[in-house]
CSV table of C-alpha atoms in Angstrom, one decimal:
chain,number,residue,atom,x,y,z
U,1,UNK,CA,52.8,-2.0,46.5
U,2,UNK,CA,51.7,1.2,45.2
U,3,UNK,CA,48.3,2.8,44.9
U,4,UNK,CA,48.4,1.7,41.5
U,5,UNK,CA,48.2,-1.8,42.1
U,6,UNK,CA,45.6,-1.2,44.7
U,7,UNK,CA,42.7,0.0,43.2
U,8,UNK,CA,41.3,-2.9,40.9
U,9,UNK,CA,37.9,-2.0,40.7
U,10,UNK,CA,36.1,-3.1,37.3
U,11,UNK,CA,32.5,-2.6,36.3
U,12,UNK,CA,30.9,-5.5,34.5
U,13,UNK,CA,27.7,-5.2,32.8
U,14,UNK,CA,26.5,-8.9,33.4
U,15,UNK,CA,23.0,-9.1,35.2
U,16,UNK,CA,23.1,-9.8,39.1
U,17,UNK,CA,20.5,-10.4,41.5
U,18,UNK,CA,19.1,-7.1,40.6
U,19,UNK,CA,19.6,-6.6,37.3
U,20,UNK,CA,18.4,-3.5,36.6
U,21,UNK,CA,21.7,-1.4,37.7
U,22,UNK,CA,25.2,-2.3,37.0
U,23,UNK,CA,27.9,-3.5,39.8
U,24,UNK,CA,31.0,-3.1,40.5
U,25,UNK,CA,33.6,-6.0,40.6
U,26,UNK,CA,34.2,-6.9,44.1
U,27,UNK,CA,31.9,-4.5,45.7
U,28,UNK,CA,29.8,-7.0,46.8
U,29,UNK,CA,28.9,-10.8,46.2
U,30,UNK,CA,26.3,-9.7,43.5
U,31,UNK,CA,29.5,-10.1,41.2
U,32,UNK,CA,31.0,-13.8,41.3
U,33,UNK,CA,34.1,-13.9,39.6
U,34,UNK,CA,32.9,-11.4,36.5
U,35,UNK,CA,35.7,-9.1,36.9
U,36,UNK,CA,36.7,-7.6,33.9
U,37,UNK,CA,40.0,-8.0,32.1
U,38,UNK,CA,41.8,-5.2,34.3
U,39,UNK,CA,45.6,-5.5,35.7
U,40,UNK,CA,43.7,-4.0,39.0
U,41,UNK,CA,40.7,-6.4,39.1
U,42,UNK,CA,42.6,-9.0,41.0
U,43,UNK,CA,42.5,-7.2,43.9
U,44,UNK,CA,38.9,-6.3,44.0
U,45,UNK,CA,37.4,-9.7,43.5
U,46,UNK,CA,33.8,-10.7,45.1
U,47,UNK,CA,35.1,-13.3,48.1
U,48,UNK,CA,37.3,-10.4,49.8
U,49,UNK,CA,35.3,-6.8,49.0
U,50,UNK,CA,32.1,-6.5,49.9
U,51,UNK,CA,33.4,-3.2,51.7
U,52,UNK,CA,31.1,-0.7,51.7
U,53,UNK,CA,27.7,-2.6,51.8
U,54,UNK,CA,28.9,-4.0,55.1
U,55,UNK,CA,30.5,-1.1,56.1
U,56,UNK,CA,28.1,0.9,56.0
U,57,UNK,CA,25.8,-1.1,57.6
U,58,UNK,CA,26.9,-0.2,60.5
U,59,UNK,CA,26.8,3.4,60.1
U,60,UNK,CA,23.3,4.3,60.7
U,61,UNK,CA,23.8,7.1,62.8
U,62,UNK,CA,23.3,6.6,66.5
U,63,UNK,CA,21.0,6.8,64.2
U,64,UNK,CA,21.9,7.5,61.0
U,65,UNK,CA,21.7,7.5,57.4
U,66,UNK,CA,20.2,4.6,57.5
U,67,UNK,CA,16.3,4.3,58.2
U,68,UNK,CA,13.7,2.4,58.8
U,69,UNK,CA,13.7,-0.6,61.0
U,70,UNK,CA,16.8,-2.0,62.9
U,71,UNK,CA,17.9,-3.5,65.8
U,72,UNK,CA,17.1,-1.8,69.1
U,73,UNK,CA,20.1,-0.4,69.3
U,74,UNK,CA,21.8,-1.5,66.6
U,75,UNK,CA,23.7,0.5,64.0
U,76,UNK,CA,21.2,2.8,63.4
U,77,UNK,CA,20.6,3.2,67.0
U,78,UNK,CA,24.0,4.5,67.6
U,79,UNK,CA,26.9,4.8,64.8
U,80,UNK,CA,25.5,3.4,62.0
U,81,UNK,CA,25.5,4.6,58.8
U,82,UNK,CA,23.2,2.8,56.4
U,83,UNK,CA,21.9,-0.4,57.9
U,84,UNK,CA,18.2,-1.6,58.2
U,85,UNK,CA,17.1,-5.1,58.8
U,86,UNK,CA,13.3,-6.2,58.0
U,87,UNK,CA,11.1,-5.2,60.7
U,88,UNK,CA,10.6,-8.1,63.3
U,89,UNK,CA,7.4,-9.0,65.1
U,90,UNK,CA,8.5,-6.3,67.8
U,91,UNK,CA,9.2,-3.6,65.3
U,92,UNK,CA,7.1,-1.7,62.8
U,93,UNK,CA,4.9,-4.3,60.4
U,94,UNK,CA,6.5,-5.4,57.2
U,95,UNK,CA,4.8,-3.5,54.3
U,96,UNK,CA,3.6,-0.3,54.8
U,97,UNK,CA,6.1,2.2,57.2
U,98,UNK,CA,3.5,3.7,59.9
U,99,UNK,CA,4.6,6.5,61.9
U,100,UNK,CA,3.1,8.4,64.7
U,101,UNK,CA,1.1,10.1,63.1
U,102,UNK,CA,-1.0,6.7,62.0
U,103,UNK,CA,-0.3,7.3,58.2
U,104,UNK,CA,1.2,4.4,55.8
U,105,UNK,CA,3.7,5.6,53.6
U,106,UNK,CA,2.1,3.0,51.4
U,107,UNK,CA,-1.0,4.0,51.3
U,108,UNK,CA,-0.6,6.4,48.7
U,109,UNK,CA,1.8,4.2,46.7
U,110,UNK,CA,-0.5,4.4,43.7
U,111,UNK,CA,0.9,7.4,41.5
U,112,UNK,CA,-1.0,7.4,38.7
U,113,UNK,CA,-2.8,10.2,39.5
U,114,UNK,CA,0.8,12.5,39.7
U,115,UNK,CA,0.9,15.9,38.3
U,116,UNK,CA,-2.8,16.0,37.8
U,117,UNK,CA,-3.6,15.4,41.3
U,118,UNK,CA,-0.8,17.5,42.3
U,119,UNK,CA,-2.1,20.7,40.7
U,120,UNK,CA,-5.4,19.7,41.7
U,121,UNK,CA,-4.1,19.9,45.7
U,122,UNK,CA,-2.3,23.1,45.2
U,123,UNK,CA,-5.5,25.0,44.7
U,124,UNK,CA,-6.2,27.4,47.0
U,125,UNK,CA,-3.0,27.4,49.3
U,126,UNK,CA,-3.2,29.5,52.2
U,127,UNK,CA,-1.3,32.4,50.7
U,128,UNK,CA,2.0,30.6,50.3
U,129,UNK,CA,2.4,31.6,46.9
U,130,UNK,CA,3.4,28.1,45.9
U,131,UNK,CA,3.5,27.3,41.7
U,132,UNK,CA,0.7,24.8,40.7
U,133,UNK,CA,2.2,21.4,40.3
U,134,UNK,CA,5.5,21.9,42.1
U,135,UNK,CA,5.5,19.5,45.0
U,136,UNK,CA,8.9,20.8,45.9
U,137,UNK,CA,7.7,24.1,46.7
U,138,UNK,CA,4.5,22.4,48.8
U,139,UNK,CA,7.3,21.1,50.9
U,140,UNK,CA,9.2,24.1,51.5
U,141,UNK,CA,5.9,25.8,52.3
U,142,UNK,CA,5.1,23.2,55.0
U,143,UNK,CA,8.4,23.4,56.6
U,144,UNK,CA,8.2,27.5,56.5
U,145,UNK,CA,4.7,27.3,58.3
U,146,UNK,CA,6.0,25.4,60.8
U,147,UNK,CA,9.0,27.2,61.4
U,148,UNK,CA,6.9,30.2,61.8
U,149,UNK,CA,4.8,28.7,64.1
U,150,UNK,CA,1.7,29.0,61.5
U,151,UNK,CA,0.2,25.6,62.3
U,152,UNK,CA,-3.4,26.3,60.7
U,153,UNK,CA,-1.6,27.1,57.5
U,154,UNK,CA,0.8,24.1,58.4
U,155,UNK,CA,-2.3,21.4,58.8
U,156,UNK,CA,-3.9,22.5,55.7
U,157,UNK,CA,-0.5,22.4,53.5
U,158,UNK,CA,0.6,18.8,54.7
U,159,UNK,CA,-2.9,17.3,54.0
U,160,UNK,CA,-2.5,18.8,50.5
U,161,UNK,CA,1.3,17.2,50.8
U,162,UNK,CA,-0.3,13.6,51.9
U,163,UNK,CA,-2.3,13.2,48.6
U,164,UNK,CA,0.3,13.5,46.2
U,165,UNK,CA,3.6,11.9,48.1
U,166,UNK,CA,4.7,8.2,46.9
U,167,UNK,CA,7.0,5.8,47.9
U,168,UNK,CA,6.9,4.4,44.5
U,169,UNK,CA,6.7,8.2,42.3
U,170,UNK,CA,9.1,10.2,41.0
U,171,UNK,CA,12.3,11.2,43.1
U,172,UNK,CA,10.5,14.4,44.8
U,173,UNK,CA,7.3,12.3,45.4
U,174,UNK,CA,9.3,9.5,47.2
U,175,UNK,CA,11.1,11.6,49.3
U,176,UNK,CA,8.2,13.7,49.9
U,177,UNK,CA,6.5,10.9,51.6
U,178,UNK,CA,9.2,10.5,54.5
U,179,UNK,CA,9.5,14.5,54.7
U,180,UNK,CA,5.6,14.9,55.3
U,181,UNK,CA,6.2,12.5,58.2
U,182,UNK,CA,9.5,13.9,59.8
U,183,UNK,CA,7.5,17.3,59.4
U,184,UNK,CA,4.2,16.1,61.0
U,185,UNK,CA,6.9,14.6,64.0
U,186,UNK,CA,8.2,17.3,64.6
U,187,UNK,CA,5.1,19.5,64.7
U,188,UNK,CA,4.0,16.8,67.3
U,189,UNK,CA,7.4,16.7,69.0
U,190,UNK,CA,7.5,12.8,68.2
U,191,UNK,CA,10.6,12.8,66.3
U,192,UNK,CA,12.7,10.9,68.9
U,193,UNK,CA,9.7,8.4,69.3
U,194,UNK,CA,9.3,7.8,65.4
U,195,UNK,CA,13.4,7.8,65.1
U,196,UNK,CA,13.1,5.0,67.8
U,197,UNK,CA,10.6,3.1,66.5
U,198,UNK,CA,12.3,3.0,63.4
U,199,UNK,CA,14.4,-0.3,64.6
U,200,UNK,CA,13.9,-3.5,65.8
U,201,UNK,CA,14.9,-5.5,68.5
U,202,UNK,CA,16.2,-8.5,66.5
U,203,UNK,CA,16.7,-7.0,62.7
U,204,UNK,CA,16.9,-9.9,60.3
U,205,UNK,CA,20.6,-9.8,59.4
U,206,UNK,CA,20.5,-11.3,55.9
U,207,UNK,CA,17.6,-8.8,54.9
U,208,UNK,CA,19.8,-5.8,56.4
U,209,UNK,CA,23.1,-7.2,54.3
U,210,UNK,CA,20.8,-7.3,51.5
U,211,UNK,CA,19.3,-3.9,51.4
U,212,UNK,CA,23.1,-2.5,52.2
U,213,UNK,CA,24.2,-4.2,49.3
U,214,UNK,CA,21.9,-3.0,47.3
U,215,UNK,CA,22.2,0.9,48.6
U,216,UNK,CA,26.0,0.6,47.6
U,217,UNK,CA,25.9,-0.5,44.6
U,218,UNK,CA,23.0,2.1,43.3
U,219,UNK,CA,24.8,4.5,45.3
U,220,UNK,CA,28.6,4.5,44.0
U,221,UNK,CA,29.7,7.5,45.4
U,222,UNK,CA,29.5,5.5,48.9
U,223,UNK,CA,31.5,3.0,47.9
U,224,UNK,CA,34.2,4.8,46.0
U,225,UNK,CA,34.7,7.3,48.8
U,226,UNK,CA,35.7,3.8,51.0
U,227,UNK,CA,37.7,3.0,48.1
U,228,UNK,CA,39.6,6.4,48.0
U,229,UNK,CA,40.1,5.9,51.9
U,230,UNK,CA,41.5,2.2,51.3
U,231,UNK,CA,44.1,3.8,48.5
U,232,UNK,CA,45.3,6.2,50.9
U,233,UNK,CA,46.1,3.6,53.6
U,234,UNK,CA,47.6,1.5,51.2
U,235,UNK,CA,49.9,4.0,49.8
U,236,UNK,CA,50.9,5.9,53.6
U,237,UNK,CA,51.9,2.4,54.8
U,238,UNK,CA,53.4,1.0,51.6
U,239,UNK,CA,56.7,0.6,53.1
U,240,UNK,CA,55.9,-0.5,56.5
U,241,UNK,CA,56.6,-4.0,58.2
U,242,UNK,CA,54.1,-3.4,61.1
U,243,UNK,CA,50.4,-1.8,60.4
U,244,UNK,CA,47.6,-1.1,62.7
U,245,UNK,CA,44.7,-0.1,61.5
U,246,UNK,CA,42.0,1.5,64.0
U,247,UNK,CA,38.4,1.4,62.4
U,248,UNK,CA,35.9,3.5,64.2
U,249,UNK,CA,32.9,1.3,62.3
U,250,UNK,CA,34.0,-2.1,61.6
U,251,UNK,CA,31.1,-3.7,60.7
U,252,UNK,CA,31.2,-6.8,59.1
U,253,UNK,CA,35.3,-6.1,58.3
U,254,UNK,CA,34.7,-6.4,54.7
U,255,UNK,CA,36.3,-3.1,54.0
U,256,UNK,CA,39.6,-4.4,54.7
U,257,UNK,CA,39.6,-8.1,52.9
U,258,UNK,CA,40.7,-6.4,49.5
U,259,UNK,CA,43.5,-4.1,51.3
U,260,UNK,CA,44.7,-7.3,52.8
U,261,UNK,CA,45.2,-9.0,49.9
U,262,UNK,CA,46.8,-6.3,48.3
U,263,UNK,CA,49.2,-5.8,51.3
U,264,UNK,CA,49.8,-9.5,51.0
U,265,UNK,CA,51.1,-9.0,47.6
U,266,UNK,CA,53.6,-6.3,48.0
U,267,UNK,CA,57.0,-7.3,46.1
U,268,UNK,CA,58.8,-6.9,49.7
U,269,UNK,CA,56.6,-9.2,51.4
U,270,UNK,CA,53.2,-8.7,53.2
U,271,UNK,CA,53.4,-6.5,56.8
U,272,UNK,CA,52.1,-7.6,59.8
U,273,UNK,CA,48.3,-6.3,60.2
U,274,UNK,CA,47.2,-5.4,63.5
U,275,UNK,CA,43.0,-4.4,63.3
U,276,UNK,CA,41.4,-2.7,65.8
U,277,UNK,CA,37.4,-2.9,65.2
U,278,UNK,CA,35.5,-0.4,67.0
U,279,UNK,CA,31.4,-1.1,67.2
U,280,UNK,CA,28.7,-0.3,69.5
U,281,UNK,CA,28.4,-3.4,72.0
U,282,UNK,CA,24.3,-4.1,70.3
U,283,UNK,CA,24.9,-4.3,66.6
U,284,UNK,CA,25.8,-7.6,66.3
U,285,UNK,CA,21.8,-7.8,65.2
U,286,UNK,CA,22.7,-6.0,61.9
U,287,UNK,CA,26.0,-7.9,61.4
U,288,UNK,CA,24.4,-11.2,61.9
U,289,UNK,CA,26.8,-12.0,64.7
U,290,UNK,CA,29.4,-10.3,67.3
U,291,UNK,CA,32.6,-9.1,66.6
U,292,UNK,CA,33.7,-12.6,66.7
U,293,UNK,CA,31.9,-13.1,63.3
U,294,UNK,CA,34.6,-10.2,62.0
U,295,UNK,CA,37.6,-12.2,63.5
U,296,UNK,CA,36.5,-15.3,61.8
U,297,UNK,CA,36.5,-13.6,58.5
U,298,UNK,CA,39.7,-11.8,58.9
U,299,UNK,CA,41.6,-14.9,60.1
U,300,UNK,CA,40.0,-17.1,57.1
U,301,UNK,CA,41.2,-14.1,54.7
U,302,UNK,CA,44.8,-14.4,56.6
U,303,UNK,CA,45.3,-17.8,56.0
U,304,UNK,CA,43.8,-17.4,52.3
U,305,UNK,CA,46.5,-14.5,51.2
U,306,UNK,CA,49.4,-16.1,53.9
U,307,UNK,CA,49.4,-12.3,55.8
U,308,UNK,CA,49.6,-12.4,59.6
U,309,UNK,CA,46.5,-10.7,61.1
U,310,UNK,CA,46.0,-9.9,64.6
U,311,UNK,CA,42.3,-8.5,65.6
U,312,UNK,CA,41.3,-6.8,68.5
U,313,UNK,CA,37.3,-6.3,69.1
U,314,UNK,CA,36.4,-3.0,71.1
U,315,UNK,CA,32.9,-2.7,71.5
U,316,UNK,CA,32.2,0.4,72.4
U,317,UNK,CA,30.6,3.6,71.3
U,318,UNK,CA,33.1,5.8,69.5
U,319,UNK,CA,32.4,8.7,71.9
U,320,UNK,CA,33.4,6.8,75.0
U,321,UNK,CA,36.6,5.4,73.6
U,322,UNK,CA,39.9,6.0,75.4
U,323,UNK,CA,43.2,6.0,74.3
U,324,UNK,CA,43.8,3.1,76.5
U,325,UNK,CA,41.5,1.0,74.5
U,326,UNK,CA,43.1,1.8,71.1
U,327,UNK,CA,46.2,0.0,72.0
U,328,UNK,CA,49.0,2.0,70.2
U,329,UNK,CA,52.1,0.4,70.1
U,330,UNK,CA,55.7,1.3,69.4
U,331,UNK,CA,56.9,0.6,66.0
U,332,UNK,CA,53.6,0.1,64.2
U,333,UNK,CA,52.6,2.7,61.2
U,334,UNK,CA,49.0,3.8,62.6
U,335,UNK,CA,46.2,4.1,60.1
U,336,UNK,CA,42.6,5.4,61.3
U,337,UNK,CA,39.7,5.0,59.6
U,338,UNK,CA,36.6,7.3,60.3
U,339,UNK,CA,33.8,5.8,57.8
U,340,UNK,CA,30.6,8.4,58.1
U,341,UNK,CA,30.7,8.0,61.8
U,342,UNK,CA,32.7,10.7,63.0
U,343,UNK,CA,29.3,13.1,62.8
U,344,UNK,CA,27.6,11.0,65.0
U,345,UNK,CA,29.8,12.3,67.9
U,346,UNK,CA,28.5,15.5,69.3
U,347,UNK,CA,30.1,18.8,69.1
U,348,UNK,CA,30.0,22.1,71.2
U,349,UNK,CA,26.8,22.7,69.9
U,350,UNK,CA,25.4,20.1,71.6
U,351,UNK,CA,27.9,19.0,74.5
U,352,UNK,CA,30.4,21.7,76.3
U,353,UNK,CA,32.8,19.2,76.5
U,354,UNK,CA,33.1,19.0,72.6
U,355,UNK,CA,33.3,15.4,72.4
U,356,UNK,CA,34.0,15.4,68.2
U,357,UNK,CA,36.9,17.8,68.7
U,358,UNK,CA,38.2,15.8,71.6
U,359,UNK,CA,38.0,12.4,69.9
U,360,UNK,CA,40.0,14.0,66.5
U,361,UNK,CA,42.9,15.4,69.1
U,362,UNK,CA,42.8,12.2,70.9
U,363,UNK,CA,43.7,10.6,67.8
U,364,UNK,CA,46.5,13.0,66.9
U,365,UNK,CA,47.9,12.5,70.1
U,366,UNK,CA,48.7,8.9,68.9
U,367,UNK,CA,50.7,10.3,66.0
U,368,UNK,CA,48.9,8.4,63.3
U,369,UNK,CA,50.5,7.7,59.9
U,370,UNK,CA,47.3,8.3,58.1
U,371,UNK,CA,43.6,9.3,59.1
U,372,UNK,CA,41.2,8.8,56.4
U,373,UNK,CA,37.6,10.5,56.8
U,374,UNK,CA,34.5,10.0,54.8
U,375,UNK,CA,31.3,12.1,55.3
U,376,UNK,CA,28.1,13.2,53.4
U,377,UNK,CA,28.9,16.8,52.2
U,378,UNK,CA,26.0,18.1,54.2
U,379,UNK,CA,25.4,21.2,56.5
U,380,UNK,CA,22.9,19.8,59.0
U,381,UNK,CA,24.8,20.5,62.0
U,382,UNK,CA,24.2,23.7,63.7
U,383,UNK,CA,22.0,24.9,61.1
U,384,UNK,CA,18.1,26.3,62.2
U,385,UNK,CA,15.3,24.2,61.6
U,386,UNK,CA,14.2,26.1,58.4
U,387,UNK,CA,17.6,26.4,56.6
U,388,UNK,CA,18.6,22.6,58.2
U,389,UNK,CA,15.4,21.5,56.2
U,390,UNK,CA,15.9,23.2,52.8
U,391,UNK,CA,19.8,21.5,53.0
U,392,UNK,CA,17.8,18.0,53.7
U,393,UNK,CA,15.7,18.4,50.7
U,394,UNK,CA,18.4,19.5,48.3
U,395,UNK,CA,20.4,16.1,49.5
U,396,UNK,CA,18.5,13.9,49.6
U,397,UNK,CA,16.4,15.1,46.2
U,398,UNK,CA,19.9,14.6,44.7
U,399,UNK,CA,19.9,11.2,46.1
U,400,UNK,CA,16.7,9.9,45.4
U,401,UNK,CA,17.6,11.3,41.6
U,402,UNK,CA,20.9,8.8,41.4
U,403,UNK,CA,18.5,6.0,42.6
U,404,UNK,CA,16.4,6.5,39.8
U,405,UNK,CA,19.2,5.7,37.4
U,406,UNK,CA,20.1,2.5,38.7
U,407,UNK,CA,17.1,0.9,40.4
U,408,UNK,CA,13.5,1.1,38.8
U,409,UNK,CA,10.8,2.8,40.4
U,410,UNK,CA,8.5,-0.3,40.8
U,411,UNK,CA,11.3,-2.5,42.2
U,412,UNK,CA,10.2,-3.8,46.0
U,413,UNK,CA,14.1,-3.7,46.4
U,414,UNK,CA,14.2,0.3,46.1
U,415,UNK,CA,11.6,1.1,48.2
U,416,UNK,CA,12.7,-1.0,50.8
U,417,UNK,CA,16.2,0.5,50.4
U,418,UNK,CA,15.2,4.1,50.8
U,419,UNK,CA,12.7,2.7,53.4
U,420,UNK,CA,15.2,1.0,55.8
U,421,UNK,CA,18.3,3.0,54.8
U,422,UNK,CA,17.6,6.4,54.4
U,423,UNK,CA,13.9,7.7,55.8
U,424,UNK,CA,15.5,7.3,59.8
U,425,UNK,CA,17.7,10.2,59.0
U,426,UNK,CA,15.9,11.9,57.1
U,427,UNK,CA,13.6,11.8,59.9
U,428,UNK,CA,16.1,12.8,62.7
U,429,UNK,CA,17.6,15.6,60.8
U,430,UNK,CA,14.0,17.4,60.5
U,431,UNK,CA,12.1,16.4,63.5
U,432,UNK,CA,14.6,16.2,66.4
U,433,UNK,CA,16.5,18.6,68.2
U,434,UNK,CA,19.5,18.8,71.0
U,435,UNK,CA,21.0,15.5,71.6
U,436,UNK,CA,18.2,13.5,70.1
U,437,UNK,CA,19.3,14.7,66.9
U,438,UNK,CA,22.1,12.9,65.7
U,439,UNK,CA,22.7,13.6,62.2
U,440,UNK,CA,25.1,16.2,62.2
U,441,UNK,CA,26.9,16.4,59.1
U,442,UNK,CA,29.5,19.0,58.0
U,443,UNK,CA,31.2,19.8,55.0
U,444,UNK,CA,34.5,19.5,54.1
U,445,UNK,CA,35.8,23.0,54.8
U,446,UNK,CA,34.7,22.4,58.5
U,447,UNK,CA,36.2,19.2,58.5
U,448,UNK,CA,39.2,20.8,57.6
U,449,UNK,CA,39.2,23.2,59.9
U,450,UNK,CA,38.5,21.2,63.1
U,451,UNK,CA,41.5,18.5,61.7
U,452,UNK,CA,43.9,21.1,61.3
U,453,UNK,CA,43.3,23.4,64.8
U,454,UNK,CA,43.7,19.2,66.1
U,455,UNK,CA,47.1,19.7,64.4
U,456,UNK,CA,46.9,17.6,61.3
U,457,UNK,CA,48.0,18.3,57.9
U,458,UNK,CA,46.4,17.2,54.9
U,459,UNK,CA,47.7,14.0,53.0
U,460,UNK,CA,46.6,14.2,49.5
U,461,UNK,CA,44.4,11.5,48.2
U,462,UNK,CA,46.1,9.5,44.8
U,463,UNK,CA,45.6,11.1,41.6
U,464,UNK,CA,45.7,7.8,40.2
U,465,UNK,CA,42.7,6.5,42.5
U,466,UNK,CA,40.6,9.4,41.5
U,467,UNK,CA,41.0,8.6,37.7
U,468,UNK,CA,39.9,5.0,38.4
U,469,UNK,CA,37.3,6.5,40.5
U,470,UNK,CA,36.1,8.7,38.2
U,471,UNK,CA,35.9,6.4,35.1
U,472,UNK,CA,33.7,3.8,37.1
U,473,UNK,CA,31.4,6.3,38.2
U,474,UNK,CA,30.8,7.3,34.5
U,475,UNK,CA,30.0,3.7,33.7
U,476,UNK,CA,27.0,4.4,36.1
U,477,UNK,CA,26.1,7.4,34.9
U,478,UNK,CA,27.6,10.4,33.3
U,479,UNK,CA,25.5,13.0,35.9
U,480,UNK,CA,27.9,11.2,38.5
U,481,UNK,CA,30.5,14.0,39.5
U,482,UNK,CA,33.9,14.0,40.9
U,483,UNK,CA,35.8,17.0,42.1
U,484,UNK,CA,39.3,17.1,43.1
U,485,UNK,CA,39.4,19.8,46.2
U,486,UNK,CA,42.7,20.8,48.3
U,487,UNK,CA,43.8,17.4,48.1
U,488,UNK,CA,40.6,15.7,48.9
U,489,UNK,CA,37.7,14.0,46.7
U,490,UNK,CA,33.9,15.5,46.6
U,491,UNK,CA,31.8,12.6,45.1
U,492,UNK,CA,28.6,13.4,44.2
U,493,UNK,CA,25.4,13.8,41.3
U,494,UNK,CA,24.8,16.4,39.2
U,495,UNK,CA,25.9,19.7,40.7
U,496,UNK,CA,25.3,18.4,44.2
U,497,UNK,CA,28.1,16.8,46.2
U,498,UNK,CA,26.8,14.3,48.0
U,499,UNK,CA,30.4,12.5,49.5
U,500,UNK,CA,33.7,13.7,50.8
U,501,UNK,CA,36.5,11.8,51.4
U,502,UNK,CA,39.8,13.0,52.7
U,503,UNK,CA,43.3,12.0,54.2
U,504,UNK,CA,45.2,13.6,57.2
U,505,UNK,CA,48.7,13.1,58.7
């Protein structure tokens, strides 16, 4: 079984539950049985591949790139990347997302005033030199005033910004709504409180999964990053009789459905597969059930495709994992998966013990056949506040722009996705410091340095998989980009790289 057989994505044009954006066959249950006539589509059907959406549902950064309400210690709490449930009675109220400053992001939802009001708001700015009508520069001026401790200027600038941001506006207006709250939270030293308040004690699992499905459908660079990782695992283990997958964010386990189906179809017969699923002990709320739910799902796929699968649940926070918990056994081809998760593990800038590099070295000591890494391509780890703000502004602006291509601005689903899957991380990056700042992304070059210092070599991603992904991304929009760099893959929007995928051995 080679990677050519594995990568069976296809894009269909049929309207789904959210008909304003295209769907990728097998990427979620939005497309039920409408795969295109592709020789690869057999391996990516709607029943077995919800992968990225579920996968990331778990990654909301111990607070993570997800944003808004989530379980008290749910995915967002610790090591999740994108998952958010609807607020419950113990959370922020449904509808307006209210921050500690007492403002509602929806109170300015009417954006008909758009540019005229912005131009008016920018009159007589306190010597900031902000071009009239330029909200992005106004936000930068707010951050600069805060960085320089010019609090009087900051209050004036933020007040003006509040009048023109809108969760139903253009990309910079929508992003600005969350950035303003992050800046105010930083000024009031309430970032951690807000970050923690943006999660629920008992999130509504179905709503959360719906947000995650939508997010991964409308942001294909996230989904295809996971596709690249799966392709690398299949290729590295193509001749192995026993395969052990260690997933550092198992979520619902759906990333592995298509992979198992692919392995089951190998001409030489299916290998014995063991999956160790790591997930924090409290994210069952976001998953809609504990790790037993993952075991049941894998058991069903095992029976359906006649492939032996053993599942071992490890309900532990990733930085607390020990070698013994992973139970690596002789004779197994070990594949380790880090899905938008490793950036949540602190490094030497936060903890002198450097848990991030220690975890990478511990994995290397297990002699894995392959290690896959998917991460946001952003530099927010050690950067001081102001340059970190500029980086976050650029990164999320590109992301919000890309969302416009596939989901209309007035759609409630889009508001929910941005509010529940992105806002929380934005606030964390802007308002929090030290151990309270858990969104600590690094660029591919830095990850490469960390892995090589731990003794890893790069495992080139499949050129075939890359070509398939590039073709599929073009079907979403010509502005999506794929750059192959030193054997890795960078997925992005226009000139901004957003996600990196790489493999190591």
